[in-house]
mmCIF file with all atom_site columns, C-alpha atoms in Angstrom:
data_model
loop_
_atom_site.group_PDB
_atom_site.id
_atom_site.type_symbol
_atom_site.label_atom_id
_atom_site.label_alt_id
_atom_site.label_comp_id
_atom_site.label_asym_id
_atom_site.label_entity_id
_atom_site.label_seq_id
_atom_site.pdbx_PDB_ins_code
_atom_site.Cartn_x
_atom_site.Cartn_y
_atom_site.Cartn_z
_atom_site.occupancy
_atom_site.B_iso_or_equiv
_atom_site.pdbx_formal_charge
_atom_site.auth_seq_id
_atom_site.auth_comp_id
_atom_site.auth_asym_id
_atom_site.auth_atom_id
_atom_site.pdbx_PDB_model_num
ATOM 1   C CA . ALA I 1 1   ? -12.108 66.343  13.453 1.00 83.00 ? 50  ALA I CA 1
ATOM 2   C CA . ARG I 1 2   ? -14.907 65.534  11.184 1.00 87.00 ? 51  ARG I CA 1
ATOM 3   C CA . ILE I 1 3   ? -12.727 65.515  8.262  1.00 89.00 ? 52  ILE I CA 1
ATOM 4   C CA . GLN I 1 4   ? -10.193 63.274  9.534  1.00 90.00 ? 53  GLN I CA 1
ATOM 5   C CA . GLN I 1 5   ? -13.032 60.544  10.127 1.00 90.00 ? 54  GLN I CA 1
ATOM 6   C CA . LEU I 1 6   ? -15.083 61.315  6.714  1.00 90.00 ? 55  LEU I CA 1
ATOM 7   C CA . GLU I 1 7   ? -11.818 60.432  5.116  1.00 90.00 ? 56  GLU I CA 1
ATOM 8   C CA . ALA I 1 8   ? -11.506 57.267  7.609  1.00 91.00 ? 57  ALA I CA 1
ATOM 9   C CA . GLU I 1 9   ? -14.533 56.132  6.477  1.00 89.00 ? 58  GLU I CA 1
ATOM 10  C CA . ILE I 1 10  ? -14.284 56.168  3.453  1.00 88.00 ? 59  ILE I CA 1
ATOM 11  C CA . ALA I 1 11  ? -10.935 54.474  3.107  1.00 87.00 ? 60  ALA I CA 1
ATOM 12  C CA . GLU I 1 12  ? -13.062 51.813  5.047  1.00 86.00 ? 61  GLU I CA 1
ATOM 13  C CA . GLN I 1 13  ? -15.229 51.161  1.920  1.00 83.00 ? 62  GLN I CA 1
ATOM 14  C CA . GLU I 1 14  ? -12.768 51.750  0.265  1.00 82.00 ? 63  GLU I CA 1
ATOM 15  C CA . SER I 1 15  ? -11.002 48.834  1.999  1.00 80.00 ? 64  SER I CA 1
ATOM 16  C CA . ILE I 1 16  ? -13.896 47.198  1.221  1.00 78.00 ? 65  ILE I CA 1
ATOM 17  C CA . LYS I 1 17  ? -15.037 47.656  -1.871 1.00 75.00 ? 66  LYS I CA 1
ATOM 18  C CA . ASN I 1 18  ? -11.629 45.758  -2.150 1.00 72.00 ? 67  ASN I CA 1
ATOM 19  C CA . MET I 1 19  ? -12.659 42.197  -0.532 1.00 73.00 ? 68  MET I CA 1
ATOM 20  C CA . MET I 1 20  ? -15.671 41.890  -3.354 1.00 75.00 ? 69  MET I CA 1
ATOM 21  C CA . PRO I 1 21  ? -13.377 40.301  -5.250 1.00 74.00 ? 70  PRO I CA 1
ATOM 22  C CA . ALA I 1 22  ? -12.281 37.870  -2.857 1.00 78.00 ? 71  ALA I CA 1
ATOM 23  C CA . LEU I 1 23  ? -16.081 37.201  -1.278 1.00 77.00 ? 72  LEU I CA 1
ATOM 24  C CA . GLY I 1 24  ? -16.703 35.032  -4.384 1.00 81.00 ? 73  GLY I CA 1
ATOM 25  C CA . GLU I 1 25  ? -13.949 32.838  -2.960 1.00 86.00 ? 74  GLU I CA 1
ATOM 26  C CA . ILE I 1 26  ? -14.975 32.602  0.366  1.00 86.00 ? 75  ILE I CA 1
ATOM 27  C CA . PHE I 1 27  ? -18.413 31.692  -1.667 1.00 89.00 ? 76  PHE I CA 1
ATOM 28  C CA . ASN I 1 28  ? -16.954 28.988  -3.042 1.00 92.00 ? 77  ASN I CA 1
ATOM 29  C CA . ILE I 1 29  ? -14.738 27.348  -0.380 1.00 94.00 ? 78  ILE I CA 1
ATOM 30  C CA . ASN I 1 30  ? -18.058 27.376  1.657  1.00 95.00 ? 79  ASN I CA 1
ATOM 31  C CA . ARG I 1 31  ? -19.755 26.087  -0.671 1.00 96.00 ? 80  ARG I CA 1
ATOM 32  C CA . GLU I 1 32  ? -17.429 23.271  -0.878 1.00 97.00 ? 81  GLU I CA 1
ATOM 33  C CA . LEU I 1 33  ? -17.096 22.614  2.599  1.00 97.00 ? 82  LEU I CA 1
ATOM 34  C CA . ASN I 1 34  ? -20.980 22.040  2.881  1.00 97.00 ? 83  ASN I CA 1
ATOM 35  C CA . ASN I 1 35  ? -20.684 19.363  0.078  1.00 97.00 ? 84  ASN I CA 1
ATOM 36  C CA . ALA I 1 36  ? -17.360 18.059  2.072  1.00 97.00 ? 85  ALA I CA 1
ATOM 37  C CA . SER I 1 37  ? -19.811 18.190  5.132  1.00 97.00 ? 86  SER I CA 1
ATOM 38  C CA . ARG I 1 38  ? -22.818 16.313  3.096  1.00 98.00 ? 87  ARG I CA 1
ATOM 39  C CA . GLU I 1 39  ? -20.825 13.556  1.459  1.00 98.00 ? 88  GLU I CA 1
ATOM 40  C CA . LEU I 1 40  ? -18.938 13.110  5.056  1.00 97.00 ? 89  LEU I CA 1
ATOM 41  C CA . ALA I 1 41  ? -21.995 12.641  6.459  1.00 98.00 ? 90  ALA I CA 1
ATOM 42  C CA . TYR I 1 42  ? -23.367 10.455  3.752  1.00 98.00 ? 91  TYR I CA 1
ATOM 43  C CA . ARG I 1 43  ? -20.668 7.819   3.933  1.00 98.00 ? 92  ARG I CA 1
ATOM 44  C CA . SER I 1 44  ? -21.086 7.799   7.728  1.00 98.00 ? 93  SER I CA 1
ATOM 45  C CA . GLU I 1 45  ? -24.725 6.539   7.520  1.00 98.00 ? 94  GLU I CA 1
ATOM 46  C CA . LYS I 1 46  ? -23.472 4.361   4.922  1.00 98.00 ? 95  LYS I CA 1
ATOM 47  C CA . HIS I 1 47  ? -20.680 2.480   6.629  1.00 98.00 ? 96  HIS I CA 1
ATOM 48  C CA . GLU I 1 48  ? -23.471 2.408   10.159 1.00 98.00 ? 97  GLU I CA 1
ATOM 49  C CA . ALA I 1 49  ? -25.983 0.961   7.745  1.00 98.00 ? 98  ALA I CA 1
ATOM 50  C CA . ARG I 1 50  ? -24.040 -1.429  7.024  1.00 98.00 ? 99  ARG I CA 1
ATOM 51  C CA . GLU I 1 51  ? -22.288 -2.572  10.658 1.00 98.00 ? 100 GLU I CA 1
ATOM 52  C CA . ALA I 1 52  ? -26.177 -2.706  11.148 1.00 98.00 ? 101 ALA I CA 1
ATOM 53  C CA . ALA I 1 53  ? -27.164 -5.121  8.615  1.00 98.00 ? 102 ALA I CA 1
ATOM 54  C CA . ILE I 1 54  ? -23.221 -7.431  8.960  1.00 98.00 ? 103 ILE I CA 1
ATOM 55  C CA . LYS I 1 55  ? -24.148 -6.955  13.013 1.00 98.00 ? 104 LYS I CA 1
ATOM 56  C CA . GLN I 1 56  ? -27.886 -8.395  12.098 1.00 98.00 ? 105 GLN I CA 1
ATOM 57  C CA . LEU I 1 57  ? -26.411 -10.769 10.136 1.00 98.00 ? 106 LEU I CA 1
ATOM 58  C CA . ASN I 1 58  ? -24.223 -12.054 12.767 1.00 98.00 ? 107 ASN I CA 1
ATOM 59  C CA . GLU I 1 59  ? -26.730 -11.992 15.366 1.00 98.00 ? 108 GLU I CA 1
ATOM 60  C CA . MET I 1 60  ? -28.575 -14.233 12.980 1.00 98.00 ? 109 MET I CA 1
ATOM 61  C CA . VAL I 1 61  ? -26.473 -17.082 12.768 1.00 97.00 ? 110 VAL I CA 1
ATOM 62  C CA . GLN I 1 62  ? -25.721 -17.309 16.471 1.00 98.00 ? 111 GLN I CA 1
ATOM 63  C CA . ILE I 1 63  ? -28.934 -18.017 16.828 1.00 98.00 ? 112 ILE I CA 1
ATOM 64  C CA . GLU I 1 64  ? -29.260 -20.524 13.880 1.00 97.00 ? 113 GLU I CA 1
ATOM 65  C CA . SER I 1 65  ? -26.333 -21.841 15.306 1.00 97.00 ? 114 SER I CA 1
ATOM 66  C CA . ALA I 1 66  ? -27.651 -22.198 18.461 1.00 97.00 ? 115 ALA I CA 1
ATOM 67  C CA . MET I 1 67  ? -31.321 -23.166 17.231 1.00 98.00 ? 116 MET I CA 1
ATOM 68  C CA . ARG I 1 68  ? -28.736 -26.276 15.246 1.00 97.00 ? 117 ARG I CA 1
ATOM 69  C CA . ALA I 1 69  ? -27.316 -27.547 18.184 1.00 97.00 ? 118 ALA I CA 1
ATOM 70  C CA . GLU I 1 70  ? -30.256 -27.838 20.223 1.00 97.00 ? 119 GLU I CA 1
ATOM 71  C CA . GLU I 1 71  ? -32.051 -29.641 17.429 1.00 97.00 ? 120 GLU I CA 1
ATOM 72  C CA . GLN I 1 72  ? -28.883 -31.738 17.399 1.00 97.00 ? 121 GLN I CA 1
ATOM 73  C CA . SER I 1 73  ? -29.114 -32.363 20.875 1.00 96.00 ? 122 SER I CA 1
ATOM 74  C CA . GLU I 1 74  ? -32.800 -33.090 20.744 1.00 97.00 ? 123 GLU I CA 1
ATOM 75  C CA . LEU I 1 75  ? -32.308 -35.974 18.198 1.00 97.00 ? 124 LEU I CA 1
ATOM 76  C CA . VAL I 1 76  ? -29.717 -37.424 20.557 1.00 96.00 ? 125 VAL I CA 1
ATOM 77  C CA . ARG I 1 77  ? -31.842 -37.743 23.423 1.00 96.00 ? 126 ARG I CA 1
ATOM 78  C CA . GLN I 1 78  ? -34.333 -39.093 21.481 1.00 97.00 ? 127 GLN I CA 1
ATOM 79  C CA . LEU I 1 79  ? -32.495 -41.493 19.241 1.00 95.00 ? 128 LEU I CA 1
ATOM 80  C CA . GLU I 1 80  ? -30.758 -42.431 23.054 1.00 94.00 ? 129 GLU I CA 1
ATOM 81  C CA . ARG I 1 81  ? -34.584 -43.283 24.468 1.00 94.00 ? 130 ARG I CA 1
ATOM 82  C CA . GLU I 1 82  ? -35.694 -45.175 21.774 1.00 93.00 ? 131 GLU I CA 1
ATOM 83  C CA . VAL I 1 83  ? -32.767 -47.714 21.542 1.00 89.00 ? 132 VAL I CA 1
ATOM 84  C CA . LEU I 1 84  ? -32.883 -48.107 25.708 1.00 86.00 ? 133 LEU I CA 1
ATOM 85  C CA . GLU I 1 85  ? -36.329 -48.900 25.213 1.00 89.00 ? 134 GLU I CA 1
ATOM 86  C CA . SER I 1 86  ? -35.714 -51.314 22.279 1.00 86.00 ? 135 SER I CA 1
ATOM 87  C CA . ILE I 1 87  ? -32.912 -53.007 24.406 1.00 84.00 ? 136 ILE I CA 1
ATOM 88  C CA . LYS I 1 88  ? -35.601 -53.005 27.413 1.00 85.00 ? 137 LYS I CA 1
ATOM 89  C CA . GLY I 1 89  ? -36.173 -56.113 29.060 1.00 83.00 ? 138 GLY I CA 1
ATOM 90  C CA . GLN I 1 90  ? -33.050 -57.584 26.909 1.00 85.00 ? 139 GLN I CA 1
ATOM 91  C CA . GLU I 1 91  ? -30.568 -57.057 28.607 1.00 83.00 ? 140 GLU I CA 1
ATOM 92  C CA . GLY I 1 92  ? -29.295 -60.394 29.900 1.00 85.00 ? 141 GLY I CA 1
ATOM 93  C CA . ALA I 1 93  ? -29.336 -62.150 26.768 1.00 87.00 ? 142 ALA I CA 1
ATOM 94  C CA . ILE I 1 94  ? -27.227 -58.635 25.546 1.00 88.00 ? 143 ILE I CA 1
ATOM 95  C CA . ILE I 1 95  ? -25.014 -59.424 27.888 1.00 89.00 ? 144 ILE I CA 1
ATOM 96  C CA . GLU I 1 96  ? -24.943 -63.453 26.993 1.00 91.00 ? 145 GLU I CA 1
ATOM 97  C CA . LYS I 1 97  ? -24.144 -62.647 24.067 1.00 92.00 ? 146 LYS I CA 1
ATOM 98  C CA . CYS I 1 98  ? -20.982 -60.068 25.298 1.00 93.00 ? 147 CYS I CA 1
ATOM 99  C CA . ILE I 1 99  ? -20.171 -62.965 27.275 1.00 94.00 ? 148 ILE I CA 1
ATOM 100 C CA . GLN I 1 100 ? -19.541 -65.468 24.590 1.00 94.00 ? 149 GLN I CA 1
ATOM 101 C CA . ASP I 1 101 ? -18.088 -62.897 22.627 1.00 94.00 ? 150 ASP I CA 1
ATOM 102 C CA . LEU I 1 102 ? -15.398 -62.351 24.630 1.00 94.00 ? 151 LEU I CA 1
ATOM 103 C CA . LYS I 1 103 ? -14.361 -65.984 25.195 1.00 94.00 ? 152 LYS I CA 1
ATOM 104 C CA . ALA I 1 104 ? -14.579 -66.380 21.674 1.00 94.00 ? 153 ALA I CA 1
ATOM 105 C CA . LEU I 1 105 ? -11.983 -64.025 20.892 1.00 92.00 ? 154 LEU I CA 1
ATOM 106 C CA . GLY I 1 106 ? -10.193 -64.600 24.317 1.00 92.00 ? 155 GLY I CA 1
ATOM 107 C CA . GLN I 1 107 ? -9.372  -68.920 22.772 1.00 92.00 ? 156 GLN I CA 1
ATOM 108 C CA . LYS I 1 108 ? -9.060  -67.162 19.037 1.00 90.00 ? 157 LYS I CA 1
ATOM 109 C CA . GLN I 1 109 ? -6.049  -64.495 20.992 1.00 90.00 ? 158 GLN I CA 1
ATOM 110 C CA . ALA I 1 110 ? -5.389  -68.100 22.784 1.00 87.00 ? 159 ALA I CA 1
ATOM 111 C CA . ALA I 1 111 ? -4.666  -70.170 19.755 1.00 87.00 ? 160 ALA I CA 1
ATOM 112 C CA . ALA I 1 112 ? -2.699  -67.348 18.454 1.00 82.00 ? 161 ALA I CA 1
ATOM 113 C CA . LYS I 1 113 ? -0.168  -67.660 20.690 1.00 74.00 ? 162 LYS I CA 1
#
C-alpha cells in the first residue's frame, strides 16, 4: 500500500512537471487579460469624462440662452416703458392724427372707385 501511494505521488509530480511549459502561457494570458482590463478601464473613464464635459457645455449653453432671453425681455420692457412715457399726454393728438389719416385714406379709396 505504501509503495502504491509513493508511485501515485511520483505520477502526480510527473504530471505537474509536464504542466510547467503551459504555466508560461498561463502567465502571458493573465498578463494580456490585465492589460485589456486596464485599457478598458482607461477608455471607460475617458468616455465618462467626455460625456461629463459635453453635459457641462450643454448646461452652459442653456444658461447663456436663458440669460440672453431674459436680457431681451428686459430690453423690450424698458423700450415699452420709454415709448409709453414719451407719448404720455399726447394721446389726444395721436388719436386726432389717426382720424385724419383714416379720413384721407377713405377719400383716396373713394376717389379710386
